[in-house]
């Protein structure tokens, strides 16, 4: 997988990285969704990250 063309990446206003590895789109969506959920629950003082 080559990803997006360098010209298109240069025109982007912002970018997001999930690390140096290349992930399948559906797995990347799941990972991003989990991180957003985790952030929201932590900000709401939900015990998500506590045992």
PDB file of C-alpha atoms in Angstrom:
ATOM      1  CA  UNK A   1       0.000   0.000   0.000  1.00  0.00           C
ATOM      2  CA  UNK A   2       1.425   3.331  -1.046  1.00  0.00           C
ATOM      3  CA  UNK A   3      -1.112   5.536   0.703  1.00  0.00           C
ATOM      4  CA  UNK A   4      -2.062   8.964  -0.529  1.00  0.00           C
ATOM      5  CA  UNK A   5      -0.157  10.891  -3.159  1.00  0.00           C
ATOM      6  CA  UNK A   6       2.481  13.232  -1.674  1.00  0.00           C
ATOM      7  CA  UNK A   7       0.784  16.220  -3.362  1.00  0.00           C
ATOM      8  CA  UNK A   8      -2.507  15.417  -1.649  1.00  0.00           C
ATOM      9  CA  UNK A   9      -0.821  14.961   1.724  1.00  0.00           C
ATOM     10  CA  UNK A  10       0.961  18.312   1.304  1.00  0.00           C
ATOM     11  CA  UNK A  11      -2.398  20.065   0.758  1.00  0.00           C
ATOM     12  CA  UNK A  12      -3.959  18.650   3.937  1.00  0.00           C
ATOM     13  CA  UNK A  13      -4.605  21.155   6.714  1.00  0.00           C
ATOM     14  CA  UNK A  14      -3.929  18.515   9.379  1.00  0.00           C
ATOM     15  CA  UNK A  15      -3.074  14.853   9.670  1.00  0.00           C
ATOM     16  CA  UNK A  16      -3.486  12.140  12.248  1.00  0.00           C
ATOM     17  CA  UNK A  17      -1.079   9.310  12.981  1.00  0.00           C
ATOM     18  CA  UNK A  18      -1.790   6.022  14.739  1.00  0.00           C
ATOM     19  CA  UNK A  19       1.896   5.165  14.764  1.00  0.00           C
ATOM     20  CA  UNK A  20       4.534   4.085  12.294  1.00  0.00           C
ATOM     21  CA  UNK A  21       2.717   0.910  11.257  1.00  0.00           C
ATOM     22  CA  UNK A  22       0.194   0.696   8.428  1.00  0.00           C
ATOM     23  CA  UNK A  23      -3.238  -0.416   9.639  1.00  0.00           C
ATOM     24  CA  UNK A  24      -6.261  -1.680   7.663  1.00  0.00           C
ATOM     25  CA  UNK A  25      -8.945   1.015   7.490  1.00  0.00           C
ATOM     26  CA  UNK A  26     -11.483  -0.870   9.597  1.00  0.00           C
ATOM     27  CA  UNK A  27      -8.951  -1.606  12.342  1.00  0.00           C
ATOM     28  CA  UNK A  28      -7.776   2.024  12.317  1.00  0.00           C
ATOM     29  CA  UNK A  29     -11.402   3.138  12.745  1.00  0.00           C
ATOM     30  CA  UNK A  30     -11.849   0.788  15.693  1.00  0.00           C
ATOM     31  CA  UNK A  31      -8.599   1.983  17.297  1.00  0.00           C
ATOM     32  CA  UNK A  32      -9.505   5.644  16.838  1.00  0.00           C
ATOM     33  CA  UNK A  33     -13.040   5.081  18.156  1.00  0.00           C
ATOM     34  CA  UNK A  34     -11.687   3.360  21.259  1.00  0.00           C
ATOM     35  CA  UNK A  35      -9.238   6.186  21.936  1.00  0.00           C
ATOM     36  CA  UNK A  36     -11.958   8.833  21.554  1.00  0.00           C
ATOM     37  CA  UNK A  37     -14.256   6.847  23.857  1.00  0.00           C
ATOM     38  CA  UNK A  38     -11.454   6.474  26.389  1.00  0.00           C
ATOM     39  CA  UNK A  39     -10.685  10.212  26.321  1.00  0.00           C
ATOM     40  CA  UNK A  40     -14.339  11.180  26.757  1.00  0.00           C
ATOM     41  CA  UNK A  41     -14.863   8.782  29.658  1.00  0.00           C
ATOM     42  CA  UNK A  42     -11.698   9.946  31.411  1.00  0.00           C
ATOM     43  CA  UNK A  43     -12.731  13.603  31.017  1.00  0.00           C
ATOM     44  CA  UNK A  44     -16.149  12.712  32.469  1.00  0.00           C
ATOM     45  CA  UNK A  45     -14.486  11.036  35.497  1.00  0.00           C
ATOM     46  CA  UNK A  46     -15.949   7.681  34.495  1.00  0.00           C
ATOM     47  CA  UNK A  47     -14.040   4.747  36.044  1.00  0.00           C
ATOM     48  CA  UNK A  48     -13.092   3.360  32.595  1.00  0.00           C
ATOM     49  CA  UNK A  49      -9.353   3.494  33.235  1.00  0.00           C
ATOM     50  CA  UNK A  50      -9.476   2.438  36.878  1.00  0.00           C
ATOM     51  CA  UNK A  51      -9.579  -1.086  38.261  1.00  0.00           C
TER      52      UNK A  51
END
